[in-house]
Amino acid sequence: AQSVAQPEDQVNVAEGNPLTVKCTYSVSGNPYLFWYVQYPNRGLQFLLKYITGDNLVKGSYGFEAEFNKSQTSFHLKKPSALVSDSALYFCAVRDGYGNKLVFGAGTILRVKS
Amino acid sequence: GAVVSQHPSWVICKSGTSVKIECRSLDFQATTMFWYRQFPKQSLMLMATSNEGSKATYEQGVEKDKFLINHASLTLSTLTVTSAHPEDSSFYICSVVGGGYNEQFFGPGTRLTVL
């Protein structure tokens, strides 16, 4: 069965500093990995995905994520955090055979000025 | 990506009444849609898979008679919460499947409050 772990309930970072939100996954077969962001009382907004190809994936709003097969990780990163990045971030995984996504528990990112 | 709308964005109802939530795919035809519910500060829980022209597939523990799903067209799926009770209060989010890698595109969500 597929699973996703986001080990941190909350990440705090100062504006302008780099940020990392961690995600590890377990899936049979090749993983399709996704990051979504959710603002209060809103649906999920797509940030980026890894399907195949380069391990470093660039996405929306300056975010990027690095796929590491040996560590089964897909950490979300941004070189310089903004206060407006404060939100709830979800990592999700899908195997190559179906459409269902399995979500992590979510990580709250707080960026302070 | 696909543009997905939900209506209403929020609804307050009395206990015992039924509430219908619409999910529309605005710019492409979706044979598959998903319905999720989300409790405060928690992750999304998949409730059911909605397939156009056929019965929905419900996840384990989700009452199909409680949460009626209809996917009558390629652009519309509806979720009806029947005889709603306060414990049904939640944020309901739909998604549509599309794109080259069968990605999911999410609606803005519907906040249901049952008094």
PDB file of C-alpha atoms in Angstrom:
ATOM      1  CA  ALA A   1       0.000   0.000   0.000  1.00  0.00           C
ATOM      2  CA  GLN A   2       1.074   3.520  -0.677  1.00  0.00           C
ATOM      3  CA  SER A   3       1.925   5.862   2.162  1.00  0.00           C
ATOM      4  CA  VAL A   4       3.369   9.300   2.716  1.00  0.00           C
ATOM      5  CA  ALA A   5       5.027  10.696   5.804  1.00  0.00           C
ATOM      6  CA  GLN A   6       5.501  14.352   6.582  1.00  0.00           C
ATOM      7  CA  PRO A   7       7.469  14.175   9.817  1.00  0.00           C
ATOM      8  CA  GLU A   8       7.059  17.814  10.810  1.00  0.00           C
ATOM      9  CA  ASP A   9       3.714  19.216  11.905  1.00  0.00           C
ATOM     10  CA  GLN A  10       5.076  22.727  11.569  1.00  0.00           C
ATOM     11  CA  VAL A  11       8.109  24.438  10.115  1.00  0.00           C
ATOM     12  CA  ASN A  12       9.097  27.931  11.174  1.00  0.00           C
ATOM     13  CA  VAL A  13      11.479  30.022   9.123  1.00  0.00           C
ATOM     14  CA  ALA A  14      12.461  33.666   8.917  1.00  0.00           C
ATOM     15  CA  GLU A  15      11.641  35.625   5.801  1.00  0.00           C
ATOM     16  CA  GLY A  16      14.518  35.519   3.343  1.00  0.00           C
ATOM     17  CA  ASN A  17      15.920  32.265   4.694  1.00  0.00           C
ATOM     18  CA  PRO A  18      15.790  28.975   2.806  1.00  0.00           C
ATOM     19  CA  LEU A  19      13.024  26.565   3.703  1.00  0.00           C
ATOM     20  CA  THR A  20      12.628  22.803   3.515  1.00  0.00           C
ATOM     21  CA  VAL A  21       9.467  20.796   4.086  1.00  0.00           C
ATOM     22  CA  LYS A  22      10.168  17.096   4.346  1.00  0.00           C
ATOM     23  CA  CYS A  23       8.342  14.196   2.744  1.00  0.00           C
ATOM     24  CA  THR A  24       9.092  10.494   2.500  1.00  0.00           C
ATOM     25  CA  TYR A  25       7.010   7.963   0.657  1.00  0.00           C
ATOM     26  CA  SER A  26       6.391   4.280   0.151  1.00  0.00           C
ATOM     27  CA  VAL A  27       4.904   2.886  -3.043  1.00  0.00           C
ATOM     28  CA  SER A  28       5.152  -0.231  -5.110  1.00  0.00           C
ATOM     29  CA  GLY A  29       6.349   0.508  -8.574  1.00  0.00           C
ATOM     30  CA  ASN A  30       7.381   3.887  -9.889  1.00  0.00           C
ATOM     31  CA  PRO A  31       6.162   6.810  -7.786  1.00  0.00           C
ATOM     32  CA  TYR A  32       4.294   9.834  -9.036  1.00  0.00           C
ATOM     33  CA  LEU A  33       4.909  12.523  -6.419  1.00  0.00           C
ATOM     34  CA  PHE A  34       3.129  15.809  -5.875  1.00  0.00           C
ATOM     35  CA  TRP A  35       3.222  18.861  -3.647  1.00  0.00           C
ATOM     36  CA  TYR A  36       0.148  20.956  -2.986  1.00  0.00           C
ATOM     37  CA  VAL A  37      -0.403  24.095  -0.932  1.00  0.00           C
ATOM     38  CA  GLN A  38      -3.594  25.008   0.884  1.00  0.00           C
ATOM     39  CA  TYR A  39      -4.543  28.411   2.218  1.00  0.00           C
ATOM     40  CA  PRO A  40      -7.252  28.719   4.909  1.00  0.00           C
ATOM     41  CA  ASN A  41     -10.696  27.665   3.702  1.00  0.00           C
ATOM     42  CA  ARG A  42      -9.425  27.047   0.198  1.00  0.00           C
ATOM     43  CA  GLY A  43      -8.887  24.014  -1.982  1.00  0.00           C
ATOM     44  CA  LEU A  44      -5.500  22.621  -2.870  1.00  0.00           C
ATOM     45  CA  GLN A  45      -3.233  24.419  -5.291  1.00  0.00           C
ATOM     46  CA  PHE A  46      -0.762  22.394  -7.308  1.00  0.00           C
ATOM     47  CA  LEU A  47       2.903  23.322  -6.785  1.00  0.00           C
ATOM     48  CA  LEU A  48       4.913  20.704  -8.609  1.00  0.00           C
ATOM     49  CA  LYS A  49       5.185  17.061  -9.529  1.00  0.00           C
ATOM     50  CA  TYR A  50       7.756  14.379 -10.204  1.00  0.00           C
ATOM     51  CA  ILE A  51       6.883  11.771 -12.782  1.00  0.00           C
ATOM     52  CA  THR A  52      10.181  10.909 -14.389  1.00  0.00           C
ATOM     53  CA  GLY A  53      13.371  12.592 -15.520  1.00  0.00           C
ATOM     54  CA  ASP A  54      15.496  15.054 -13.576  1.00  0.00           C
ATOM     55  CA  ASN A  55      15.518  14.546  -9.849  1.00  0.00           C
ATOM     56  CA  LEU A  56      15.253  18.285  -9.213  1.00  0.00           C
ATOM     57  CA  VAL A  57      11.809  19.529 -10.100  1.00  0.00           C
ATOM     58  CA  LYS A  58      10.953  23.204 -10.341  1.00  0.00           C
ATOM     59  CA  GLY A  59       7.445  24.383  -9.678  1.00  0.00           C
ATOM     60  CA  SER A  60       5.261  27.370  -9.000  1.00  0.00           C
ATOM     61  CA  TYR A  61       6.127  30.400  -6.859  1.00  0.00           C
ATOM     62  CA  GLY A  62       9.845  29.583  -6.764  1.00  0.00           C
ATOM     63  CA  PHE A  63       9.417  26.196  -5.096  1.00  0.00           C
ATOM     64  CA  GLU A  64      11.408  23.151  -6.074  1.00  0.00           C
ATOM     65  CA  ALA A  65      11.657  19.582  -4.842  1.00  0.00           C
ATOM     66  CA  GLU A  66      14.324  16.932  -5.013  1.00  0.00           C
ATOM     67  CA  PHE A  67      13.431  13.341  -5.708  1.00  0.00           C
ATOM     68  CA  ASN A  68      15.764  10.906  -3.960  1.00  0.00           C
ATOM     69  CA  LYS A  69      15.020   7.319  -4.842  1.00  0.00           C
ATOM     70  CA  SER A  70      17.474   5.729  -2.432  1.00  0.00           C
ATOM     71  CA  GLN A  71      16.060   7.673   0.499  1.00  0.00           C
ATOM     72  CA  THR A  72      12.489   7.547  -0.844  1.00  0.00           C
ATOM     73  CA  SER A  73      12.183  11.259  -0.205  1.00  0.00           C
ATOM     74  CA  PHE A  74      10.717  14.225  -2.027  1.00  0.00           C
ATOM     75  CA  HIS A  75      11.510  17.293   0.066  1.00  0.00           C
ATOM     76  CA  LEU A  76      10.068  20.663  -0.882  1.00  0.00           C
ATOM     77  CA  LYS A  77      12.489  23.578  -0.908  1.00  0.00           C
ATOM     78  CA  LYS A  78      12.656  27.272  -1.591  1.00  0.00           C
ATOM     79  CA  PRO A  79      15.841  29.363  -1.504  1.00  0.00           C
ATOM     80  CA  SER A  80      14.268  32.451   0.055  1.00  0.00           C
ATOM     81  CA  ALA A  81      11.016  32.263   2.000  1.00  0.00           C
ATOM     82  CA  LEU A  82       8.293  34.893   1.842  1.00  0.00           C
ATOM     83  CA  VAL A  83       5.702  35.691   4.499  1.00  0.00           C
ATOM     84  CA  SER A  84       3.062  34.918   1.871  1.00  0.00           C
ATOM     85  CA  ASP A  85       4.383  31.338   1.684  1.00  0.00           C
ATOM     86  CA  SER A  86       2.819  30.689   5.088  1.00  0.00           C
ATOM     87  CA  ALA A  87       0.245  27.956   4.496  1.00  0.00           C
ATOM     88  CA  LEU A  88      -0.432  24.242   4.831  1.00  0.00           C
ATOM     89  CA  TYR A  89       1.608  22.018   2.539  1.00  0.00           C
ATOM     90  CA  PHE A  90       0.710  18.494   1.484  1.00  0.00           C
ATOM     91  CA  CYS A  91       2.877  15.873  -0.135  1.00  0.00           C
ATOM     92  CA  ALA A  92       1.055  13.166  -2.085  1.00  0.00           C
ATOM     93  CA  VAL A  93       1.981   9.993  -3.907  1.00  0.00           C
ATOM     94  CA  ARG A  94       0.373   7.862  -6.537  1.00  0.00           C
ATOM     95  CA  ASP A  95       1.591   4.684  -8.087  1.00  0.00           C
ATOM     96  CA  GLY A  96       1.750   4.397 -11.835  1.00  0.00           C
ATOM     97  CA  TYR A  97      -1.299   2.202 -12.111  1.00  0.00           C
ATOM     98  CA  GLY A  98      -4.205   4.076 -10.586  1.00  0.00           C
ATOM     99  CA  ASN A  99      -5.563   7.558 -10.108  1.00  0.00           C
ATOM    100  CA  LYS A 100      -5.890   7.667  -6.343  1.00  0.00           C
ATOM    101  CA  LEU A 101      -3.637   9.983  -4.399  1.00  0.00           C
ATOM    102  CA  VAL A 102      -2.442   9.282  -0.887  1.00  0.00           C
ATOM    103  CA  PHE A 103      -1.751  12.428   1.103  1.00  0.00           C
ATOM    104  CA  GLY A 104       0.600  13.097   3.944  1.00  0.00           C
ATOM    105  CA  ALA A 105      -0.720  14.643   7.136  1.00  0.00           C
ATOM    106  CA  GLY A 106       0.364  18.086   6.057  1.00  0.00           C
ATOM    107  CA  THR A 107       2.961  20.540   7.340  1.00  0.00           C
ATOM    108  CA  ILE A 108       2.162  24.063   8.436  1.00  0.00           C
ATOM    109  CA  LEU A 109       4.764  26.512   7.205  1.00  0.00           C
ATOM    110  CA  ARG A 110       5.086  29.767   9.109  1.00  0.00           C
ATOM    111  CA  VAL A 111       7.333  32.436   7.693  1.00  0.00           C
ATOM    112  CA  LYS A 112       7.985  35.339  10.026  1.00  0.00           C
ATOM    113  CA  SER A 113       9.167  38.764   8.985  1.00  0.00           C
TER     114      SER A 113
ATOM    115  CA  GLY B   1      -4.347  22.557 -15.541  1.00  0.00           C
ATOM    116  CA  ALA B   2      -8.073  22.052 -15.330  1.00  0.00           C
ATOM    117  CA  VAL B   3     -10.345  24.624 -13.743  1.00  0.00           C
ATOM    118  CA  VAL B   4     -12.698  23.153 -11.166  1.00  0.00           C
ATOM    119  CA  SER B   5     -15.515  24.951  -9.387  1.00  0.00           C
ATOM    120  CA  GLN B   6     -17.651  23.997  -6.422  1.00  0.00           C
ATOM    121  CA  HIS B   7     -20.994  25.338  -5.370  1.00  0.00           C
ATOM    122  CA  PRO B   8     -21.824  26.462  -2.809  1.00  0.00           C
ATOM    123  CA  SER B   9     -18.589  27.638  -1.244  1.00  0.00           C
ATOM    124  CA  TRP B  10     -20.199  27.416   2.166  1.00  0.00           C
ATOM    125  CA  VAL B  11     -23.523  26.255   3.531  1.00  0.00           C
ATOM    126  CA  ILE B  12     -25.192  26.189   6.931  1.00  0.00           C
ATOM    127  CA  CYS B  13     -28.107  23.852   7.452  1.00  0.00           C
ATOM    128  CA  LYS B  14     -30.249  22.408  10.207  1.00  0.00           C
ATOM    129  CA  SER B  15     -29.773  18.889  11.475  1.00  0.00           C
ATOM    130  CA  GLY B  16     -31.859  16.407   9.522  1.00  0.00           C
ATOM    131  CA  THR B  17     -31.880  18.269   6.244  1.00  0.00           C
ATOM    132  CA  SER B  18     -30.068  17.249   3.061  1.00  0.00           C
ATOM    133  CA  VAL B  19     -27.439  19.327   1.321  1.00  0.00           C
ATOM    134  CA  LYS B  20     -26.227  19.051  -2.274  1.00  0.00           C
ATOM    135  CA  ILE B  21     -22.740  20.131  -3.289  1.00  0.00           C
ATOM    136  CA  GLU B  22     -21.832  20.536  -6.947  1.00  0.00           C
ATOM    137  CA  CYS B  23     -18.434  19.996  -8.532  1.00  0.00           C
ATOM    138  CA  ARG B  24     -17.920  21.234 -12.070  1.00  0.00           C
ATOM    139  CA  SER B  25     -15.046  20.781 -14.467  1.00  0.00           C
ATOM    140  CA  LEU B  26     -15.128  24.017 -16.437  1.00  0.00           C
ATOM    141  CA  ASP B  27     -12.704  23.435 -19.251  1.00  0.00           C
ATOM    142  CA  PHE B  28     -12.528  19.742 -19.992  1.00  0.00           C
ATOM    143  CA  GLN B  29     -14.535  16.569 -19.749  1.00  0.00           C
ATOM    144  CA  ALA B  30     -13.813  14.493 -16.673  1.00  0.00           C
ATOM    145  CA  THR B  31     -14.750  10.848 -16.599  1.00  0.00           C
ATOM    146  CA  THR B  32     -13.412  10.542 -13.063  1.00  0.00           C
ATOM    147  CA  MET B  33     -13.842  12.851 -10.107  1.00  0.00           C
ATOM    148  CA  PHE B  34     -12.924  12.344  -6.478  1.00  0.00           C
ATOM    149  CA  TRP B  35     -14.634  13.570  -3.330  1.00  0.00           C
ATOM    150  CA  TYR B  36     -12.665  14.274  -0.177  1.00  0.00           C
ATOM    151  CA  ARG B  37     -13.500  15.571   3.266  1.00  0.00           C
ATOM    152  CA  GLN B  38     -11.121  17.442   5.479  1.00  0.00           C
ATOM    153  CA  PHE B  39     -11.430  18.102   9.195  1.00  0.00           C
ATOM    154  CA  PRO B  40      -9.745  21.162  10.703  1.00  0.00           C
ATOM    155  CA  LYS B  41      -5.970  20.960  10.625  1.00  0.00           C
ATOM    156  CA  GLN B  42      -6.090  17.470   9.158  1.00  0.00           C
ATOM    157  CA  SER B  43      -5.298  15.872   5.862  1.00  0.00           C
ATOM    158  CA  LEU B  44      -7.705  15.030   3.084  1.00  0.00           C
ATOM    159  CA  MET B  45      -9.651  11.814   3.424  1.00  0.00           C
ATOM    160  CA  LEU B  46     -10.821  10.242   0.205  1.00  0.00           C
ATOM    161  CA  MET B  47     -14.531   9.491   0.406  1.00  0.00           C
ATOM    162  CA  ALA B  48     -15.366   8.156  -3.019  1.00  0.00           C
ATOM    163  CA  THR B  49     -14.480   7.945  -6.661  1.00  0.00           C
ATOM    164  CA  SER B  50     -17.131   9.310  -8.979  1.00  0.00           C
ATOM    165  CA  ASN B  51     -17.278   7.800 -12.464  1.00  0.00           C
ATOM    166  CA  GLU B  52     -19.400   9.313 -15.197  1.00  0.00           C
ATOM    167  CA  GLY B  53     -22.366   7.149 -16.063  1.00  0.00           C
ATOM    168  CA  SER B  54     -21.789   4.551 -13.370  1.00  0.00           C
ATOM    169  CA  LYS B  55     -22.092   4.099  -9.641  1.00  0.00           C
ATOM    170  CA  ALA B  56     -19.575   5.734  -7.396  1.00  0.00           C
ATOM    171  CA  THR B  57     -16.977   3.664  -5.593  1.00  0.00           C
ATOM    172  CA  TYR B  58     -16.866   4.406  -1.888  1.00  0.00           C
ATOM    173  CA  GLU B  59     -13.900   4.058   0.421  1.00  0.00           C
ATOM    174  CA  GLN B  60     -14.129   1.747   3.364  1.00  0.00           C
ATOM    175  CA  GLY B  61     -16.102   3.240   6.208  1.00  0.00           C
ATOM    176  CA  VAL B  62     -17.962   5.793   4.088  1.00  0.00           C
ATOM    177  CA  GLU B  63     -21.723   5.285   4.080  1.00  0.00           C
ATOM    178  CA  LYS B  64     -22.977   5.321   0.526  1.00  0.00           C
ATOM    179  CA  ASP B  65     -26.562   5.957   1.610  1.00  0.00           C
ATOM    180  CA  LYS B  66     -25.415   8.917   3.639  1.00  0.00           C
ATOM    181  CA  PHE B  67     -23.242  10.496   0.988  1.00  0.00           C
ATOM    182  CA  LEU B  68     -24.993  10.168  -2.360  1.00  0.00           C
ATOM    183  CA  ILE B  69     -22.844  10.812  -5.395  1.00  0.00           C
ATOM    184  CA  ASN B  70     -24.151  11.394  -8.891  1.00  0.00           C
ATOM    185  CA  HIS B  71     -21.923  11.899 -11.916  1.00  0.00           C
ATOM    186  CA  ALA B  72     -24.479  12.388 -14.630  1.00  0.00           C
ATOM    187  CA  SER B  73     -22.315  14.280 -17.103  1.00  0.00           C
ATOM    188  CA  LEU B  74     -18.658  14.703 -17.977  1.00  0.00           C
ATOM    189  CA  THR B  75     -18.567  18.113 -16.345  1.00  0.00           C
ATOM    190  CA  LEU B  76     -20.681  17.699 -13.226  1.00  0.00           C
ATOM    191  CA  SER B  77     -20.597  15.521 -10.138  1.00  0.00           C
ATOM    192  CA  THR B  78     -22.783  16.115  -7.101  1.00  0.00           C
ATOM    193  CA  LEU B  79     -22.425  15.032  -3.507  1.00  0.00           C
ATOM    194  CA  THR B  80     -25.574  14.999  -1.409  1.00  0.00           C
ATOM    195  CA  VAL B  81     -25.237  14.722   2.340  1.00  0.00           C
ATOM    196  CA  THR B  82     -28.517  13.185   3.427  1.00  0.00           C
ATOM    197  CA  SER B  83     -30.084  13.779   6.822  1.00  0.00           C
ATOM    198  CA  ALA B  84     -27.096  15.826   7.864  1.00  0.00           C
ATOM    199  CA  HIS B  85     -25.948  15.886  11.463  1.00  0.00           C
ATOM    200  CA  PRO B  86     -23.408  18.072  13.254  1.00  0.00           C
ATOM    201  CA  GLU B  87     -20.720  15.405  12.875  1.00  0.00           C
ATOM    202  CA  ASP B  88     -21.026  15.805   9.094  1.00  0.00           C
ATOM    203  CA  SER B  89     -19.756  19.369   9.418  1.00  0.00           C
ATOM    204  CA  SER B  90     -16.542  19.478   7.443  1.00  0.00           C
ATOM    205  CA  PHE B  91     -14.756  20.893   4.430  1.00  0.00           C
ATOM    206  CA  TYR B  92     -15.619  18.935   1.306  1.00  0.00           C
ATOM    207  CA  ILE B  93     -13.277  19.098  -1.685  1.00  0.00           C
ATOM    208  CA  CYS B  94     -13.645  17.562  -5.110  1.00  0.00           C
ATOM    209  CA  SER B  95     -11.027  16.909  -7.746  1.00  0.00           C
ATOM    210  CA  VAL B  96     -11.070  15.951 -11.392  1.00  0.00           C
ATOM    211  CA  VAL B  97      -8.652  13.657 -13.156  1.00  0.00           C
ATOM    212  CA  GLY B  98      -7.020  14.784 -16.359  1.00  0.00           C
ATOM    213  CA  GLY B  99      -3.839  15.675 -18.123  1.00  0.00           C
ATOM    214  CA  GLY B 100      -1.198  13.476 -19.619  1.00  0.00           C
ATOM    215  CA  TYR B 101      -0.377  11.759 -16.350  1.00  0.00           C
ATOM    216  CA  ASN B 102      -3.891  11.559 -14.938  1.00  0.00           C
ATOM    217  CA  GLU B 103      -3.237  14.357 -12.513  1.00  0.00           C
ATOM    218  CA  GLN B 104      -5.808  15.630 -10.062  1.00  0.00           C
ATOM    219  CA  PHE B 105      -7.041  19.208 -10.129  1.00  0.00           C
ATOM    220  CA  PHE B 106      -8.884  20.390  -7.057  1.00  0.00           C
ATOM    221  CA  GLY B 107     -11.919  22.532  -6.500  1.00  0.00           C
ATOM    222  CA  PRO B 108     -11.951  25.378  -3.978  1.00  0.00           C
ATOM    223  CA  GLY B 109     -13.903  23.366  -1.423  1.00  0.00           C
ATOM    224  CA  THR B 110     -17.271  23.672   0.310  1.00  0.00           C
ATOM    225  CA  ARG B 111     -17.575  24.382   4.021  1.00  0.00           C
ATOM    226  CA  LEU B 112     -20.584  22.576   5.477  1.00  0.00           C
ATOM    227  CA  THR B 113     -21.824  23.484   8.929  1.00  0.00           C
ATOM    228  CA  VAL B 114     -24.718  21.510  10.379  1.00  0.00           C
ATOM    229  CA  LEU B 115     -26.450  23.089  13.357  1.00  0.00           C
TER     230      LEU B 115
END
